């Protein structure tokens, strides 16, 4: 399911890229491979070639080895006036997190890194670390989360201009000092908030108000944002904010610890115990309130009945069962019980897959897959099928003197805004390309075309909504 979702996401990404950019796609596991020897210009030919390879992608490349493909990517020269935007998807963790993050940081001057952790097994340190060191943004896709909206949000960030020269200044009354606990801000995106934790110390006999000022440059223009705050909060917040601040400082120290300095470990442990916040060197344990003794005990194996009527639950139960058996007996090798469990898991997996019906194609992805790199659609039966119409119905309603591709593209836009507005974050760039393409064509009475299209698709979309 993860690789299928990743393939659908790559389809959306490829269709959403602007004309004139360059792109490449890498698959990595125990080894790696790239679609092209180096990044190629985005056009109809290269997009079609990439989509054919995306359809053939499988989760068959072994473990997660990300350092070597990153080195290969960074060895490729950047195109002038085309800053590199790196999107990384992984559902695992690596043993050399420090080396990976150091490499990303070393090349942060030439690229931004947007990372995506898929599933519960993705390494938080790796995903957040790559985004932080690469001045990008991190996303996690777990449970029933849809990957596409989160990826398209990051694409929106990636297409924004970079913010430079970020600084944070504090203005406080005499007698008050400030210790900033958060890492230095090195990236800001429109529509995203950044949290800054700071510890104020001392006592003031004067003013009761402070000011924090954030300055940065955007397109070589200076920007200033200022916030005034009261030094005497009216509400009792307990220690919630203190713990959040301690957690932020601990995470920063954990990153600094990559240098191997023993000081950081002792400081992390001290903060963790004081604030009651877990870290890489501490953990919560259970204590019996009556006896004040630590609750200890061996791992317990849970047996799950595997009736056919509970096929899907049994499959999950067997997976968990195998994990427990192998974890408890890892020193003795795989015994007969765990081997029998593995054989049962294999048979249930095959049976479940064989019985599962073919997933129905998402109409939105079907529509997106038909769009050309330039942003237009062609008037054909496949497009009509997305709308629940026949090709003749679309053709017969086409206003005279209107090109077929213009008519098809206009209908696609009407359908997106009329039927899929709740998923706009996923198709916003697809629609922008389409509207831009229509604007470049010679269209007679666009209002009449829009009126006929609304009647045909049962919508009430205006020209202003479409952005044409």
mmCIF file of N, CA and C in Angstrom, residues 31 52 83 106 117 159 168 175 205 234 279 313 315 330 342 383 400 405 418 437 463:
data_model
loop_
_atom_site.group_PDB
_atom_site.id
_atom_site.type_symbol
_atom_site.label_atom_id
_atom_site.label_comp_id
_atom_site.label_asym_id
_atom_site.label_seq_id
_atom_site.Cartn_x
_atom_site.Cartn_y
_atom_site.Cartn_z
ATOM 1 N N UNK A 31 20.763 -0.556 -2.546
ATOM 2 C CA UNK A 31 21.510 0.206 -3.544
ATOM 3 C C UNK A 31 20.587 1.303 -4.061
ATOM 4 N N UNK A 52 6.132 6.240 -16.993
ATOM 5 C CA UNK A 52 6.207 4.817 -17.341
ATOM 6 C C UNK A 52 7.053 4.056 -16.322
ATOM 7 N N UNK A 83 17.429 26.718 -8.258
ATOM 8 C CA UNK A 83 17.804 26.138 -6.957
ATOM 9 C C UNK A 83 17.227 24.733 -6.806
ATOM 10 N N UNK A 106 26.014 20.223 4.927
ATOM 11 C CA UNK A 106 27.158 20.706 4.147
ATOM 12 C C UNK A 106 26.713 21.308 2.811
ATOM 13 N N UNK A 117 8.289 11.062 6.273
ATOM 14 C CA UNK A 117 8.364 9.781 6.967
ATOM 15 C C UNK A 117 7.052 9.032 6.792
ATOM 16 N N UNK A 159 8.114 25.899 -3.943
ATOM 17 C CA UNK A 159 8.015 26.853 -5.041
ATOM 18 C C UNK A 159 8.019 28.295 -4.550
ATOM 19 N N UNK A 168 16.557 37.212 15.201
ATOM 20 C CA UNK A 168 15.578 37.402 16.273
ATOM 21 C C UNK A 168 16.225 38.247 17.358
ATOM 22 N N UNK A 175 17.512 44.570 34.025
ATOM 23 C CA UNK A 175 17.437 43.528 35.042
ATOM 24 C C UNK A 175 16.911 42.208 34.512
ATOM 25 N N UNK A 205 12.520 46.290 38.075
ATOM 26 C CA UNK A 205 11.800 47.272 38.881
ATOM 27 C C UNK A 205 11.097 48.297 37.990
ATOM 28 N N UNK A 234 -1.205 36.676 33.123
ATOM 29 C CA UNK A 234 -2.362 36.710 34.015
ATOM 30 C C UNK A 234 -2.870 35.315 34.369
ATOM 31 N N UNK A 279 14.157 11.504 26.638
ATOM 32 C CA UNK A 279 15.237 11.820 25.702
ATOM 33 C C UNK A 279 15.843 10.514 25.208
ATOM 34 N N UNK A 313 -7.818 -9.743 10.562
ATOM 35 C CA UNK A 313 -7.306 -9.618 11.934
ATOM 36 C C UNK A 313 -6.255 -10.681 12.203
ATOM 37 N N UNK A 315 -4.227 -12.031 10.088
ATOM 38 C CA UNK A 315 -2.986 -11.661 9.423
ATOM 39 C C UNK A 315 -2.174 -10.709 10.292
ATOM 40 N N UNK A 330 15.870 -14.419 19.991
ATOM 41 C CA UNK A 330 16.843 -14.014 18.986
ATOM 42 C C UNK A 330 18.232 -14.596 19.245
ATOM 43 N N UNK A 342 5.905 -18.320 10.744
ATOM 44 C CA UNK A 342 6.244 -17.659 9.499
ATOM 45 C C UNK A 342 5.548 -18.322 8.324
ATOM 46 N N UNK A 383 -11.110 10.882 -21.028
ATOM 47 C CA UNK A 383 -11.480 12.057 -20.244
ATOM 48 C C UNK A 383 -12.985 12.062 -19.975
ATOM 49 N N UNK A 400 -19.079 26.034 -31.126
ATOM 50 C CA UNK A 400 -18.402 26.174 -32.413
ATOM 51 C C UNK A 400 -17.200 27.110 -32.290
ATOM 52 N N UNK A 405 -8.972 20.875 -27.476
ATOM 53 C CA UNK A 405 -8.144 20.852 -26.261
ATOM 54 C C UNK A 405 -8.559 21.943 -25.287
ATOM 55 N N UNK A 418 -15.896 22.097 -9.295
ATOM 56 C CA UNK A 418 -17.278 21.769 -8.989
ATOM 57 C C UNK A 418 -17.467 20.490 -8.202
ATOM 58 N N UNK A 437 -2.519 27.855 -19.303
ATOM 59 C CA UNK A 437 -2.505 27.397 -20.698
ATOM 60 C C UNK A 437 -3.700 27.963 -21.469
ATOM 61 N N UNK A 463 -15.954 32.278 -13.830
ATOM 62 C CA UNK A 463 -14.658 32.522 -14.477
ATOM 63 C C UNK A 463 -13.642 33.015 -13.465
#
